[in-house]
Amino acid sequence: GWYGYGGPKVAPDRPLGYDPPLCWIPRYLDNSSGGEVWVPRDRWGALAGQLLHLSYGRCQTMLVLRDIVEGQPQGAIVPMKGRFLSGIMRGRFRPQDGHLYLTGLKGWVTSALRDGCLQRVRYTGEKLSMPVAFHAHRNGLRLTFSEPLDRALANDADNYGLEQWTYLYAAEYGSKEYSARRPGVEGHDAVELRRATLLEDGRTVFLEIPDLKPVMQFQVQYNLADKEGATVGGRLIATLNRLGPVFDPTGK
């Protein structure tokens, strides 16, 4: 696809001037990307078959969640726990033991502590306590977590914080963060959450969001707990290229 080296090139089949990427990543979460690696389909529990993003700049990994609406891919990233000694560039799963091996280096604009690293990540089977799927609808977002959630906390809209923003797509390097509602104005937009509903599976939350529109960056911060009372907190940042049909959380 055409993702913009040299700036936008508008064409009849490319009205934005570029092909929408799977997911934009805010600079404060990854200022320089290293690569990606697929989790094997028979490994790592709820992360089996998922895509991991490797950050050189921030020395960490992120889970990439994928959604397809009417043939248009879009994604969301969820930062994962743990930092590495160097900027992570490449990762491989070793078939013999199922562990992830990562290599990194230190150069420019990175939070790396060491000149290089070779580190291993093992799946222990303990709780992940994080979103493992998302779906965008015209009236809100569905987030599925790795463990069943405390219903009272998940249904409390005060336990979520929503905001959105966009970038100036141009030939110049980088962009500030701009309001999606007020073009040219720097900053983020607060987003109203009308209602939060934990669905029957106990792991999926539907966030009802009035007037939701496609946007480069949409952030959901959550402060929840699982059914055993352990904290489930963090953030998910999505790129909404297209919105699916209206979702009814009652199942009617």
Short mmCIF file of N, CA, C and O in Angstrom, two decimals, residues 36-114:
data_model
loop_
_atom_site.label_atom_id
_atom_site.label_comp_id
_atom_site.label_asym_id
_atom_site.label_seq_id
_atom_site.Cartn_x
_atom_site.Cartn_y
_atom_site.Cartn_z
N GLU A 36 7.62 -6.56 13.93
CA GLU A 36 6.50 -7.32 14.48
C GLU A 36 6.83 -8.80 14.49
O GLU A 36 7.74 -9.25 13.79
N VAL A 37 6.06 -9.55 15.27
CA VAL A 37 6.21 -10.99 15.30
C VAL A 37 4.85 -11.60 15.65
O VAL A 37 4.11 -11.05 16.47
N TRP A 38 4.52 -12.72 14.98
CA TRP A 38 3.26 -13.41 15.25
C TRP A 38 3.45 -14.44 16.35
O TRP A 38 4.41 -15.22 16.33
N VAL A 39 2.51 -14.48 17.29
CA VAL A 39 2.50 -15.53 18.31
C VAL A 39 1.98 -16.81 17.64
O VAL A 39 0.96 -16.77 16.95
N PRO A 40 2.65 -17.94 17.81
CA PRO A 40 2.14 -19.20 17.24
C PRO A 40 0.72 -19.49 17.72
O PRO A 40 0.34 -19.12 18.83
N ARG A 41 -0.05 -20.16 16.88
CA ARG A 41 -1.47 -20.39 17.20
C ARG A 41 -1.67 -21.41 18.32
O ARG A 41 -2.80 -21.54 18.84
N ASP A 42 -0.63 -22.12 18.70
CA ASP A 42 -0.77 -23.11 19.76
C ASP A 42 0.02 -22.72 21.01
O ASP A 42 0.32 -23.56 21.85
N ARG A 43 0.33 -21.42 21.16
CA ARG A 43 1.14 -20.97 22.29
C ARG A 43 0.52 -19.75 22.96
O ARG A 43 -0.27 -19.04 22.38
N TRP A 44 0.89 -19.52 24.18
CA TRP A 44 0.63 -18.28 24.92
C TRP A 44 -0.85 -18.01 25.19
O TRP A 44 -1.28 -16.87 25.28
N GLY A 45 -1.65 -19.05 25.35
CA GLY A 45 -3.01 -18.88 25.83
C GLY A 45 -3.83 -17.91 25.00
O GLY A 45 -4.00 -18.06 23.80
N ALA A 46 -4.37 -16.86 25.66
CA ALA A 46 -5.26 -15.90 25.00
C ALA A 46 -4.55 -15.08 23.94
O ALA A 46 -5.20 -14.41 23.14
N LEU A 47 -3.22 -15.12 23.91
CA LEU A 47 -2.47 -14.37 22.90
C LEU A 47 -2.14 -15.22 21.67
O LEU A 47 -1.47 -14.74 20.75
N ALA A 48 -2.57 -16.46 21.65
CA ALA A 48 -2.28 -17.35 20.52
C ALA A 48 -2.78 -16.74 19.21
O ALA A 48 -3.92 -16.29 19.12
N GLY A 49 -1.90 -16.72 18.20
CA GLY A 49 -2.27 -16.20 16.89
C GLY A 49 -2.31 -14.68 16.79
O GLY A 49 -2.64 -14.14 15.74
N GLN A 50 -1.96 -13.99 17.87
CA GLN A 50 -1.99 -12.53 17.87
C GLN A 50 -0.68 -11.95 17.33
O GLN A 50 0.34 -12.65 17.19
N LEU A 51 -0.71 -10.65 17.04
CA LEU A 51 0.45 -9.93 16.52
C LEU A 51 1.05 -9.07 17.62
O LEU A 51 0.34 -8.35 18.32
N LEU A 52 2.38 -9.15 17.76
CA LEU A 52 3.10 -8.32 18.73
C LEU A 52 3.92 -7.28 17.97
O LEU A 52 4.57 -7.59 16.97
N HIS A 53 3.89 -6.06 18.46
CA HIS A 53 4.68 -4.97 17.90
C HIS A 53 5.87 -4.72 18.81
O HIS A 53 5.74 -4.70 20.04
N LEU A 54 7.05 -4.50 18.22
CA LEU A 54 8.28 -4.32 18.97
C LEU A 54 8.74 -2.87 18.85
O LEU A 54 8.86 -2.34 17.75
N SER A 55 9.01 -2.25 19.98
CA SER A 55 9.42 -0.85 19.99
C SER A 55 10.92 -0.73 20.23
O SER A 55 11.42 -1.15 21.28
N TYR A 56 11.61 -0.14 19.27
CA TYR A 56 13.02 0.21 19.47
C TYR A 56 13.13 1.40 20.40
O TYR A 56 13.95 1.43 21.32
N GLY A 57 12.29 2.40 20.19
CA GLY A 57 12.42 3.64 20.95
C GLY A 57 12.11 3.49 22.42
O GLY A 57 12.78 4.08 23.27
N ARG A 58 11.06 2.70 22.75
CA ARG A 58 10.62 2.59 24.15
C ARG A 58 11.00 1.26 24.79
O ARG A 58 10.64 1.00 25.93
N CYS A 59 11.68 0.39 24.04
CA CYS A 59 12.21 -0.86 24.61
C CYS A 59 11.11 -1.72 25.22
O CYS A 59 11.24 -2.23 26.35
N GLN A 60 10.02 -1.89 24.49
CA GLN A 60 8.94 -2.70 25.02
C GLN A 60 8.17 -3.36 23.87
O GLN A 60 8.43 -3.11 22.70
N THR A 61 7.23 -4.22 24.24
CA THR A 61 6.36 -4.87 23.27
C THR A 61 4.93 -4.38 23.47
O THR A 61 4.55 -3.95 24.55
N MET A 62 4.14 -4.47 22.41
CA MET A 62 2.73 -4.10 22.45
C MET A 62 1.93 -5.16 21.73
O MET A 62 2.37 -5.71 20.71
N LEU A 63 0.76 -5.43 22.24
CA LEU A 63 -0.18 -6.33 21.57
C LEU A 63 -0.94 -5.52 20.52
O LEU A 63 -1.43 -4.43 20.81
N VAL A 64 -1.04 -6.06 19.30
CA VAL A 64 -1.78 -5.40 18.22
C VAL A 64 -3.08 -6.18 18.00
O VAL A 64 -3.05 -7.35 17.60
N LEU A 65 -4.20 -5.53 18.26
CA LEU A 65 -5.51 -6.15 18.05
C LEU A 65 -6.04 -5.73 16.69
O LEU A 65 -5.88 -4.58 16.29
N ARG A 66 -6.67 -6.65 15.98
CA ARG A 66 -7.10 -6.39 14.62
C ARG A 66 -8.62 -6.52 14.47
O ARG A 66 -9.22 -7.41 15.06
N ASP A 67 -9.19 -5.61 13.70
CA ASP A 67 -10.62 -5.59 13.43
C ASP A 67 -10.79 -5.30 11.94
O ASP A 67 -10.04 -4.50 11.38
N ILE A 68 -11.75 -5.94 11.29
CA ILE A 68 -12.02 -5.68 9.88
C ILE A 68 -13.49 -5.33 9.72
O ILE A 68 -14.37 -6.09 10.15
N VAL A 69 -13.76 -4.16 9.15
CA VAL A 69 -15.13 -3.70 8.92
C VAL A 69 -15.32 -3.47 7.43
O VAL A 69 -14.63 -2.63 6.84
N GLU A 70 -16.21 -4.24 6.83
CA GLU A 70 -16.50 -4.13 5.40
C GLU A 70 -15.23 -4.16 4.56
O GLU A 70 -15.04 -3.38 3.64
N GLY A 71 -14.33 -5.07 4.91
CA GLY A 71 -13.09 -5.25 4.17
C GLY A 71 -11.98 -4.30 4.54
O GLY A 71 -10.85 -4.44 4.05
N GLN A 72 -12.25 -3.31 5.41
CA GLN A 72 -11.23 -2.33 5.80
C GLN A 72 -10.59 -2.74 7.13
O GLN A 72 -11.25 -2.76 8.16
N PRO A 73 -9.28 -3.05 7.12
CA PRO A 73 -8.62 -3.40 8.38
C PRO A 73 -8.38 -2.16 9.24
O PRO A 73 -8.20 -1.05 8.75
N GLN A 74 -8.38 -2.39 10.54
CA GLN A 74 -8.02 -1.36 11.51
C GLN A 74 -7.52 -2.07 12.76
O GLN A 74 -7.77 -3.26 12.95
N GLY A 75 -6.78 -1.34 13.57
CA GLY A 75 -6.16 -2.01 14.71
C GLY A 75 -6.11 -1.14 15.95
O GLY A 75 -6.44 0.04 15.94
N ALA A 76 -5.68 -1.78 17.02
CA ALA A 76 -5.48 -1.10 18.30
C ALA A 76 -4.25 -1.69 18.96
O ALA A 76 -3.94 -2.88 18.77
N ILE A 77 -3.54 -0.88 19.72
CA ILE A 77 -2.37 -1.39 20.44
C ILE A 77 -2.63 -1.32 21.94
O ILE A 77 -3.29 -0.40 22.44
N VAL A 78 -2.11 -2.34 22.64
CA VAL A 78 -2.19 -2.40 24.09
C VAL A 78 -0.78 -2.61 24.61
O VAL A 78 -0.17 -3.66 24.35
N PRO A 79 -0.19 -1.63 25.29
CA PRO A 79 1.16 -1.81 25.83
C PRO A 79 1.22 -3.00 26.78
O PRO A 79 0.32 -3.20 27.60
N MET A 80 2.27 -3.79 26.66
CA MET A 80 2.43 -4.97 27.52
C MET A 80 3.42 -4.67 28.63
O MET A 80 4.25 -3.77 28.53
N LYS A 81 3.32 -5.44 29.70
CA LYS A 81 4.19 -5.25 30.85
C LYS A 81 5.63 -5.62 30.49
O LYS A 81 5.88 -6.49 29.67
N GLY A 82 6.58 -4.96 31.18
CA GLY A 82 7.98 -5.31 31.01
C GLY A 82 8.71 -4.37 30.09
O GLY A 82 8.18 -3.96 29.06
N ARG A 83 9.94 -4.02 30.47
CA ARG A 83 10.82 -3.22 29.63
C ARG A 83 12.10 -4.03 29.38
O ARG A 83 12.50 -4.87 30.18
N PHE A 84 12.75 -3.75 28.25
CA PHE A 84 13.94 -4.49 27.85
C PHE A 84 15.17 -3.60 27.94
O PHE A 84 15.07 -2.37 28.00
N LEU A 85 16.33 -4.21 27.94
CA LEU A 85 17.57 -3.46 28.18
C LEU A 85 17.98 -2.62 26.98
O LEU A 85 18.71 -1.64 27.13
N SER A 86 17.52 -2.99 25.79
CA SER A 86 17.86 -2.23 24.58
C SER A 86 16.61 -2.08 23.72
O SER A 86 15.58 -2.70 23.97
N GLY A 87 16.75 -1.25 22.68
CA GLY A 87 15.63 -1.03 21.78
C GLY A 87 15.35 -2.28 20.97
O GLY A 87 16.19 -2.74 20.19
N ILE A 88 14.16 -2.86 21.14
CA ILE A 88 13.86 -4.15 20.53
C ILE A 88 13.66 -3.99 19.01
O ILE A 88 12.85 -3.19 18.55
N MET A 89 14.39 -4.80 18.26
CA MET A 89 14.36 -4.73 16.80
C MET A 89 13.74 -5.97 16.16
O MET A 89 12.99 -5.87 15.20
N ARG A 90 14.05 -7.14 16.66
CA ARG A 90 13.56 -8.38 16.06
C ARG A 90 13.17 -9.37 17.14
O ARG A 90 13.77 -9.41 18.21
N GLY A 91 12.17 -10.19 16.83
CA GLY A 91 11.73 -11.22 17.75
C GLY A 91 11.42 -12.50 16.99
O GLY A 91 10.96 -12.46 15.85
N ARG A 92 11.69 -13.64 17.63
CA ARG A 92 11.38 -14.94 17.03
C ARG A 92 10.91 -15.91 18.12
O ARG A 92 11.49 -15.94 19.22
N PHE A 93 9.90 -16.70 17.80
CA PHE A 93 9.47 -17.75 18.70
C PHE A 93 10.25 -19.02 18.37
O PHE A 93 10.33 -19.42 17.20
N ARG A 94 10.82 -19.64 19.37
CA ARG A 94 11.60 -20.87 19.18
C ARG A 94 10.65 -22.07 19.26
O ARG A 94 10.02 -22.31 20.30
N PRO A 95 10.51 -22.83 18.18
CA PRO A 95 9.55 -23.94 18.17
C PRO A 95 9.80 -24.96 19.28
O PRO A 95 8.85 -25.55 19.81
N GLN A 96 11.06 -25.18 19.66
CA GLN A 96 11.38 -26.22 20.62
C GLN A 96 10.83 -25.94 22.01
O GLN A 96 10.50 -26.86 22.76
N ASP A 97 10.77 -24.67 22.41
CA ASP A 97 10.30 -24.37 23.78
C ASP A 97 9.13 -23.39 23.81
O ASP A 97 8.54 -23.16 24.87
N GLY A 98 8.76 -22.78 22.66
CA GLY A 98 7.64 -21.87 22.62
C GLY A 98 7.90 -20.51 23.22
O GLY A 98 6.97 -19.70 23.36
N HIS A 99 9.16 -20.19 23.57
CA HIS A 99 9.48 -18.90 24.15
C HIS A 99 9.80 -17.87 23.06
O HIS A 99 10.20 -18.23 21.94
N LEU A 100 9.63 -16.61 23.41
CA LEU A 100 9.95 -15.52 22.49
C LEU A 100 11.34 -14.98 22.81
O LEU A 100 11.62 -14.62 23.96
N TYR A 101 12.19 -14.93 21.81
CA TYR A 101 13.55 -14.40 21.96
C TYR A 101 13.65 -13.08 21.20
O TYR A 101 13.26 -12.99 20.03
N LEU A 102 14.16 -12.05 21.89
CA LEU A 102 14.20 -10.70 21.35
C LEU A 102 15.62 -10.17 21.32
O LEU A 102 16.39 -10.40 22.26
N THR A 103 15.96 -9.47 20.25
CA THR A 103 17.27 -8.82 20.17
C THR A 103 17.06 -7.32 20.02
O THR A 103 16.09 -6.86 19.40
N GLY A 104 17.99 -6.57 20.59
CA GLY A 104 17.88 -5.12 20.52
C GLY A 104 19.23 -4.45 20.43
O GLY A 104 20.29 -5.09 20.50
N LEU A 105 19.19 -3.14 20.26
CA LEU A 105 20.42 -2.35 20.18
C LEU A 105 20.14 -0.94 20.68
O LEU A 105 19.00 -0.57 20.98
N LYS A 106 21.19 -0.18 20.80
CA LYS A 106 21.10 1.20 21.26
C LYS A 106 21.77 2.11 20.24
O LYS A 106 22.91 1.90 19.87
N GLY A 107 21.04 3.10 19.77
CA GLY A 107 21.58 4.04 18.81
C GLY A 107 21.14 5.44 19.15
O GLY A 107 21.57 6.01 20.13
N TRP A 108 20.20 5.98 18.38
CA TRP A 108 19.72 7.33 18.64
C TRP A 108 18.26 7.30 19.08
O TRP A 108 17.47 6.44 18.69
N VAL A 109 17.88 8.25 19.91
CA VAL A 109 16.51 8.47 20.37
C VAL A 109 15.86 7.17 20.85
O VAL A 109 14.88 6.69 20.29
N THR A 110 16.42 6.60 21.87
CA THR A 110 15.87 5.41 22.49
C THR A 110 16.10 5.48 23.99
O THR A 110 17.04 6.13 24.46
N SER A 111 15.25 4.81 24.75
CA SER A 111 15.41 4.76 26.20
C SER A 111 16.26 3.57 26.63
O SER A 111 16.30 3.21 27.81
N ALA A 112 16.99 2.95 25.69
CA ALA A 112 17.82 1.77 25.98
C ALA A 112 18.88 2.07 27.03
O ALA A 112 19.47 3.16 27.06
N LEU A 113 19.12 1.07 27.89
CA LEU A 113 20.17 1.18 28.90
C LEU A 113 21.47 0.54 28.45
O LEU A 113 22.54 0.97 28.85
N ARG A 114 21.38 -0.48 27.59
CA ARG A 114 22.56 -1.22 27.16
C ARG A 114 22.75 -1.08 25.64
O ARG A 114 21.81 -0.78 24.91
#
